[in-house]
Amino acid sequence: MSNRSRCGTLLPVAAAVVAAAIIFAPQPALAQTPFVPYFGKNQIRYTHFRWYTYTTDHFEIYYYPEIEQHLERAAGYAESAYQHVSSELKHDLAFKIPLIIFKTSSEFQQENVIPGAAQEGVGAFAEPERNRMVMPLDDPPDLLYRLIVHELTHIFEFDIIPTSLIRRSEPLWINEGLSDYMTGIWQPLDLMTVRDAAVADIVPKMSELQGYGNFGNPRLIYNLGHAVFEFIESRWGKEGLRQYLFALRKSVIGGGDDAYEEAFKLTAEEFDQQFERYLKDRFKPFRDKERPADYGRNLAPNPEKTPFNQAVSAEPSPSGDLIAVASGNRKDGELDIILVSAKDGSVIRNLTNGFDQDKGFEYITSPGGRFITVPWLSWSPSGDRLAYFVRAEKTRTLIVQNVLSREIEQRIEMKTVDDPESPDFSPDGKKIVFAGLQGAVGDLFIVDLESQEVTNITKDNFADSGPTWSPDGGLIVYVARVSGNEKLFKIDPTNGTKTQITFGTHDDATAQFVDADTIVFPSTATDPNQPIDPDVSRNGNIYNIWTLSLKNGELRQYTDAVAGNFSPIVLHQAGNRSQIGFVSYYKSDYELHVLERKDPIITAASADFGSPGPIIDFQAPLTHQLIAANKRKKGAFEKLFLDGRPPVNVGVTSGGDVFGGSAVTFSDVLGDKQFNLYAQSISQYRTLSFSFVNLSRRFNYAVQAYSQTLFFYGQMQNVFYDPGYINQIDRSLAQATSTVQGGSIFGIYPFNRYRRIELSGGVLQYKQSFNDPGLEDYSTNYQEQQFGRKLFQNGYFMPLAATFVEETTVFREFGPLAGRTMRLSYEAAPGFGSFMSRQTLDADVRHYTRLGTTGLLALRARGFRSWGDSPDFVYFGGNSELRGYEYLQFLGSRPAVAHADLGFPVVGAMLAFCAAACPLILHTPYCAFPDEEDDAARSLAS
């Protein structure tokens, strides 16, 4: 998986999920919560992809016509990556790898290979069941090649250490570290995290490290793993690395000794000690570099006094008194934009307080892999508005918010630009320049706030990002990735003239104007006039703060951090003075500091790093020429795969009955079409179901046929028989069966992330009765006397239903915290011939109000009404349905219930959520059958 700054694997999802979707109707596709009885949010297929396949020596590439222009390049990168990984590991694969490519991340997020895996920020993933690689093509060419190398390494890992055979889990740092190691490079932000860990003495014992550890930066685990494999290579060579992998295979599959003992003749503890010593020696030249404390007070929000944690992006107000900061909100579990004082860092206001969905969007977006090297926010020149991007449905939307009233004044949906980021107001406040993608290539765009017209102003093949207007509006300075490095350019927005202004083989990031002639920016440059030891040089690729004079090309370095400084801002003050602020990384935290500019550490000329020259396009080691005969349209049901190993359940019940069952799912390589077979048997009672599910378009549908026979114990006295017979009717005598046979169709159309319509229809036959004929006759008479009808259903139905579902509930570890869950359903079964008729209305509405941080007031109303020849009915009571009453105490065709619960965490550290005095405000049930409307309630409890 990769989240633009993170790559990794996705482990198998149990195929047994299908079992829950059979018999009556499939569950809404891709529900986004594990909690029941909630209805789930929607994952929407906004785009109808027309899939084609292209075959190379080692890959089966799946693409659609809109990205065919990139196919040749992608095929060349993939084959080059295969040759690299195969030669490094001395291992070949016996199969062609399915490589599924999307144009951009917004389309990648619609994948069905593993629904929900491609979350915001995830750049790619590989999965082990079918060895598929799934990714967008919107990275710059050299980074896209390395992304393919990373994910392909996972496929080799899956083949060397099959996940279906492992007896104990393989640490995440091994999977991800090896994949990063195989790319052969360190990105500055990645090297920063390892250097910081080594110098700050926070390197964990790698042999004991599981998951992401307790670090605030999840990327650190990937990078430490990368460093481990470099350590292994430096000590035992590449052969030692391969020996470790195969020793690990024996260890996790079973039958092998400890992998460290077998590969290196070291105990795990000795390995950890030697790795820690290696890191400390490697980064020893940097131990005396500047810490954030050297820059003065930290202006990031204090996590001990506020719910906010760290400062990942900052933007000063025009007056310099306030700073808008993007910061994590522990209380809400979301990213927020807050205003802090430029003087002491105190939090003045949360501009995005509450949950994002209440403001009409899903979340505030981040700039992908560039992360903290480009801005996220922009103040208007008047100082009363702030611009940023959010995710709303498929596309991102530009938000212009009033910082005084918190009102959102403008929402501009970016329908023609993918993944827009880094907005910057023009000096007159009428336009905003931003970076985005068109045709999977990064460009700069200007949107007119009045007309909302969007114009592409760069239109080149480079990855352009991080634009900044000059004070007079005559220039825009931005970053472009050329010849494998990020360099600064300037462009005249009126005529499109571009000029490169920084040079060299290091990386530069987004600039800000200190004044009309000077920019400040982060750079990984070092003194060009001083020789540097190669080992020191490869570990010194860290961002620091520099300035550049646009008049004479003079460069000045002002910080020399132990970890990294980036995202510079300019705080303007009275008397035409200014200070430079920036985000600083240390001990896995992002802090915000202000620097008093004094004497620079280094002064150099721009020409010392180089001069304008030819731009060298990235070339993968192998080139590929498309072969027309290898392209073809993908068949609708082509290459169906068995989804994982079918679970086999066999056992014996407490009553001595043998039970067993299994679920088998076949799906196509894209996950768009699925065939499901489910079988189960308890004693002589059997269930069999077959279904077909199509998720390839926005409208999802399923067709299914089933036969289900279950047994139960009809020992509900006062329901099925007189309570006086309780001692005479034991479990054996009260055994009953319920058989449902038939078929149905089911369709879902999502209006948005939170609301959908569900349509269904089918033909069903019900057979319900006691196994004992005498008890069946008695119970039938008793039910008709008590309720005016039989409760057991027997006959044919043709139900047609429409259901509106809304799910805006916000969940935490303990359950719901805020939002609303609603399901409104109408079902009609027309009566003709031998078919019985009925109509049913069912409404279930729940509303959650947060009290404090994790307290909860939950309100619920449930109403059910069924009428016709054979009206339906429901049981309820007990558990979460109606606490304070007996389980299934109430029964009726016209029930209604309303109640309120107050909940609060009793033991916060255990994340235990306890409901206190559940029936606090209202807890009133009402039940009736059609001929008993005068009865206020009927309790069927014994």
XYZ file of C-alpha atoms in Angstrom, residues 85-477:
393
model
C 13.767 -7.131 -8.489
C 14.262 -10.587 -10.001
C 18.012 -10.102 -10.411
C 18.411 -8.647 -6.907
C 16.527 -11.487 -5.228
C 17.666 -14.180 -7.707
C 14.081 -15.326 -7.933
C 11.564 -15.639 -10.768
C 7.788 -15.799 -10.715
C 5.947 -18.627 -12.443
C 2.965 -16.470 -13.361
C 2.113 -13.208 -15.053
C 1.326 -10.446 -12.601
C -2.039 -8.666 -12.966
C -1.229 -4.931 -13.016
C -4.379 -2.802 -12.759
C -3.750 0.851 -13.545
C -5.897 3.945 -13.104
C -5.342 7.441 -14.429
C -5.484 9.328 -11.131
C -5.915 8.663 -7.440
C -9.555 9.794 -7.519
C -10.278 6.996 -10.005
C -7.995 4.557 -8.188
C -10.128 5.088 -5.071
C -13.051 3.527 -6.966
C -11.320 0.139 -7.304
C -13.158 -3.033 -6.316
C -10.141 -5.327 -5.957
C -10.255 -4.823 -2.196
C -13.123 -2.396 -1.626
C -12.144 0.488 0.635
C -8.399 -0.207 0.449
C -7.654 2.808 -1.746
C -8.375 5.469 0.837
C -7.385 9.121 0.450
C -3.611 9.313 0.303
C -3.055 5.621 -0.476
C -0.950 5.615 -3.632
C -0.948 1.895 -4.544
C -1.249 -1.568 -3.077
C -0.416 -5.198 -3.754
C -2.528 -8.076 -2.499
C -1.352 -11.634 -1.856
C -4.325 -13.821 -2.773
C -4.065 -13.254 -6.522
C -0.809 -11.290 -6.567
C -2.422 -8.209 -8.070
C -0.857 -4.751 -8.182
C -3.242 -1.786 -8.235
C -2.114 1.818 -8.735
C -2.728 5.164 -10.441
C -0.277 6.634 -12.961
C -0.228 10.202 -11.677
C 3.257 10.194 -10.106
C 6.178 11.803 -11.971
C 7.925 9.245 -14.245
C 10.891 8.394 -12.001
C 8.713 8.159 -8.898
C 6.132 6.051 -10.757
C 8.869 3.609 -11.749
C 9.994 3.315 -8.137
C 6.408 2.889 -6.984
C 6.089 -0.055 -9.379
C 9.352 -1.473 -8.003
C 7.996 -1.146 -4.470
C 4.704 -2.923 -5.156
C 6.346 -5.553 -7.355
C 8.723 -6.388 -4.507
C 5.652 -7.257 -2.435
C 4.580 -9.729 -5.119
C 7.985 -11.397 -4.908
C 7.674 -11.435 -1.116
C 4.287 -13.150 -1.364
C 5.821 -15.798 -3.614
C 8.857 -16.382 -1.398
C 6.826 -16.364 1.824
C 3.255 -17.405 0.895
C 0.798 -15.702 3.229
C -1.511 -18.719 3.058
C 1.143 -20.856 4.765
C 2.494 -18.608 7.487
C 1.872 -19.684 11.056
C 2.843 -16.388 12.631
C 2.694 -12.892 11.261
C 5.586 -11.316 9.449
C 6.499 -7.881 10.870
C 5.289 -4.936 8.811
C 8.749 -3.366 8.726
C 10.094 -6.376 6.824
C 7.433 -6.223 4.100
C 7.604 -2.482 3.671
C 11.295 -2.034 4.398
C 12.390 -4.509 1.738
C 10.095 -2.888 -0.831
C 11.489 0.577 -0.071
C 15.042 -0.784 -0.083
C 14.557 -2.241 -3.562
C 13.708 1.198 -4.983
C 17.324 2.171 -4.385
C 16.715 5.740 -3.224
C 15.960 7.733 -0.098
C 13.395 10.490 -0.423
C 14.358 13.494 1.776
C 11.303 13.143 4.026
C 12.049 9.443 4.551
C 15.731 9.921 5.322
C 14.711 12.654 7.742
C 12.685 10.246 9.893
C 15.514 7.700 10.218
C 18.154 10.346 10.939
C 15.871 11.819 13.559
C 15.281 8.421 15.208
C 19.004 7.640 15.288
C 20.088 11.011 16.688
C 17.168 11.247 19.159
C 17.839 7.687 20.410
C 14.327 6.430 19.709
C 15.242 3.418 17.536
C 13.128 0.451 18.699
C 14.221 -3.174 18.929
C 13.412 -4.243 15.389
C 13.146 -7.944 16.234
C 10.271 -7.116 18.601
C 8.582 -4.380 16.566
C 5.079 -5.176 15.354
C 2.729 -3.021 13.288
C 3.426 0.694 13.474
C 4.742 0.591 17.020
C 3.879 3.564 19.179
C 5.262 6.196 16.845
C 3.201 9.168 15.746
C 4.649 8.940 12.233
C 3.581 5.644 10.592
C 6.064 6.207 7.804
C 8.933 5.737 10.264
C 8.344 1.961 10.369
C 8.779 1.733 6.585
C 11.974 3.763 6.729
C 13.503 1.867 9.621
C 12.863 -1.330 7.682
C 14.590 0.221 4.671
C 17.581 1.034 6.885
C 17.649 -2.532 8.280
C 18.075 -4.002 4.810
C 20.812 -1.491 4.005
C 22.500 -2.576 7.228
C 22.215 -6.247 6.225
C 23.722 -5.485 2.813
C 26.586 -3.474 4.343
C 27.445 -6.299 6.759
C 26.652 -9.534 4.883
C 26.191 -8.383 1.286
C 23.226 -9.036 -0.982
C 23.634 -12.758 -0.473
C 23.116 -12.212 3.241
C 19.908 -10.378 2.461
C 18.641 -13.290 0.411
C 19.661 -15.750 3.112
C 17.675 -13.749 5.636
C 14.526 -13.861 3.472
C 14.656 -17.616 3.078
C 15.505 -18.093 6.742
C 12.486 -15.925 7.532
C 10.389 -18.121 5.256
C 11.285 -21.183 7.318
C 10.702 -19.310 10.559
C 7.194 -17.971 9.820
C 5.951 -21.024 7.962
C 7.218 -23.341 10.674
C 10.038 -25.810 11.062
C 12.893 -23.316 10.871
C 15.103 -21.840 13.548
C 15.140 -18.164 14.452
C 15.774 -16.226 11.208
C 18.566 -14.136 12.762
C 20.355 -17.221 14.085
C 20.067 -19.096 10.802
C 21.018 -16.233 8.494
C 23.541 -14.258 10.555
C 24.543 -16.539 13.466
C 23.283 -13.820 15.821
C 20.577 -13.791 18.440
C 17.728 -11.363 17.848
C 19.041 -9.202 20.686
C 22.535 -9.104 19.162
C 21.062 -8.161 15.792
C 19.130 -5.269 17.359
C 22.243 -4.008 19.121
C 24.349 -4.126 15.993
C 21.678 -2.371 13.915
C 21.332 0.417 16.487
C 25.113 0.853 16.531
C 25.134 0.960 12.711
C 22.539 3.755 12.668
C 24.334 5.791 15.308
C 27.632 5.499 13.435
C 25.961 6.310 10.133
C 24.421 9.525 11.438
C 27.148 10.468 13.909
C 28.322 13.471 11.785
C 24.867 15.027 12.265
C 24.416 14.637 16.037
C 25.398 18.254 16.725
C 23.039 19.805 14.197
C 20.310 22.238 15.274
C 17.332 21.061 17.317
C 13.968 22.861 17.204
C 14.692 24.285 20.672
C 17.492 26.287 19.067
C 14.885 28.291 17.177
C 12.873 29.387 20.197
C 9.305 28.790 21.214
C 7.173 26.125 19.565
C 4.040 27.793 18.150
C 2.317 24.510 17.306
C -0.736 23.753 19.490
C 0.125 22.219 22.841
C -1.300 18.660 22.915
C -1.374 18.689 26.725
C -3.587 21.780 26.871
C -5.601 21.457 23.655
C -7.107 18.590 21.643
C -4.818 19.509 18.746
C -1.636 17.688 17.907
C 1.277 19.010 15.801
C 1.411 21.480 12.914
C 1.707 19.872 9.498
C 1.101 23.041 7.474
C 0.945 26.734 8.327
C -0.052 29.996 6.609
C 0.270 33.457 8.214
C -2.385 36.154 8.009
C -1.421 39.267 5.997
C -1.002 41.201 9.255
C 1.298 38.554 10.708
C -0.680 38.345 13.968
C -2.319 34.973 13.289
C -1.232 31.717 11.730
C -3.642 29.235 10.170
C -2.424 25.738 11.029
C -3.497 22.312 9.761
C -3.475 20.110 12.840
C -4.861 16.789 13.975
C -7.849 16.949 16.328
C -7.739 14.044 18.770
C -11.250 14.807 19.995
C -12.873 14.555 16.558
C -10.388 12.192 14.944
C -10.104 14.534 11.967
C -7.776 17.109 10.490
C -8.776 20.658 11.448
C -7.708 24.160 10.476
C -7.096 26.323 13.518
C -5.928 29.882 14.091
C -3.051 30.307 16.529
C -1.361 33.410 17.850
C 1.913 34.239 16.108
C 3.109 35.563 19.456
C 2.683 32.590 21.785
C 0.968 29.805 19.783
C -2.259 29.899 21.792
C -5.271 28.543 19.922
C -7.595 31.394 18.969
C -10.241 29.566 16.957
C -11.022 26.292 15.267
C -12.280 27.204 11.797
C -13.499 23.681 11.054
C -14.892 22.692 14.447
C -17.294 19.774 14.512
C -17.307 16.956 12.012
C -16.476 17.643 8.373
C -19.576 15.908 7.035
C -21.721 18.501 8.836
C -20.050 21.149 6.680
C -20.869 19.376 3.426
C -17.617 17.557 2.696
C -15.883 14.355 3.743
C -12.491 15.653 4.838
C -9.801 18.263 4.312
C -7.341 16.936 1.747
C -3.569 16.787 1.968
C -1.148 17.208 -0.947
C -0.271 13.558 -1.462
C 3.382 12.562 -1.624
C 4.593 16.156 -1.430
C 2.971 16.370 1.990
C 4.697 19.136 3.974
C 6.881 20.417 1.145
C 4.000 22.385 -0.395
C 1.348 24.662 1.197
C -2.134 23.451 2.099
C -3.779 26.825 2.828
C -3.879 30.423 1.639
C -5.087 33.704 3.190
C -6.777 36.328 1.047
C -4.934 39.692 0.875
C -7.741 41.301 2.883
C -7.132 38.804 5.709
C -10.762 37.774 6.099
C -10.858 34.599 3.996
C -8.954 31.327 3.871
C -8.768 28.908 0.931
C -8.184 25.158 1.083
C -9.270 21.983 -0.689
C -11.657 19.309 0.581
C -12.951 16.014 -0.711
C -16.610 16.016 -1.687
C -17.711 12.930 -3.585
C -15.441 12.018 -6.547
C -13.784 15.388 -6.958
C -12.100 17.874 -4.703
C -13.710 21.215 -3.993
C -12.074 24.563 -3.365
C -13.375 26.088 -0.151
C -13.194 29.816 0.525
C -14.106 30.372 4.172
C -14.695 33.544 6.144
C -12.332 33.368 9.137
C -14.476 35.772 11.182
C -17.861 34.063 10.858
C -16.598 30.572 9.943
C -19.120 30.645 7.075
C -18.095 28.990 3.817
C -18.536 31.729 1.225
C -17.630 29.766 -1.897
C -17.479 26.143 -2.971
C -15.935 25.559 -6.385
C -16.053 21.951 -7.527
C -13.020 21.056 -9.643
C -14.672 18.916 -12.312
C -11.940 19.360 -14.939
C -8.893 18.990 -12.667
C -7.914 15.925 -10.657
C -6.436 16.134 -7.166
C -6.049 19.934 -6.916
C -3.828 21.160 -4.068
C -1.856 24.130 -2.728
C -4.151 27.127 -3.397
C -2.675 30.649 -3.366
C -4.671 33.895 -3.584
C -3.612 36.453 -6.160
C -2.567 39.857 -4.734
C -5.920 41.378 -5.783
C -7.868 38.532 -4.169
C -9.817 37.784 -7.365
C -8.040 34.614 -8.467
C -6.444 31.546 -6.964
C -3.580 29.600 -8.485
C -3.236 25.943 -7.578
C -1.605 22.699 -8.709
C -3.522 19.745 -10.112
C -3.619 16.966 -12.681
C -4.945 16.772 -16.216
C -4.360 13.584 -18.124
C -2.369 12.277 -15.115
C 0.221 15.055 -15.557
C 0.781 17.784 -12.958
C 0.163 21.382 -14.076
C -0.692 24.783 -12.607
C -4.173 26.273 -12.917
C -5.803 29.608 -12.185
C -9.453 29.821 -11.162
C -11.344 33.104 -11.424
C -13.410 33.350 -8.236
C -16.191 35.306 -9.902
C -16.662 33.327 -13.117
C -15.226 30.072 -11.688
C -13.397 29.557 -14.980
C -10.305 27.335 -14.661
C -7.254 27.858 -16.903
C -4.194 25.636 -17.294
C -1.173 27.950 -17.368
C 1.775 25.497 -17.644
C 0.641 22.694 -19.996
C 3.908 20.763 -19.920
C 5.001 17.201 -19.211
C 6.586 17.941 -15.845
C 5.065 17.504 -12.409
C 4.348 21.120 -11.454
C 3.347 21.940 -7.879
C 3.394 24.476 -5.037
C 2.626 27.797 -6.833
C 3.104 31.195 -5.135
C 2.174 34.629 -6.490
C 4.694 37.449 -6.353
C 3.552 40.538 -4.377
C 2.758 42.450 -7.586
C 1.054 39.512 -9.303
C 3.464 39.610 -12.217
C 5.078 36.238 -11.504
C 4.238 32.858 -10.061
C 7.062 30.829 -8.544
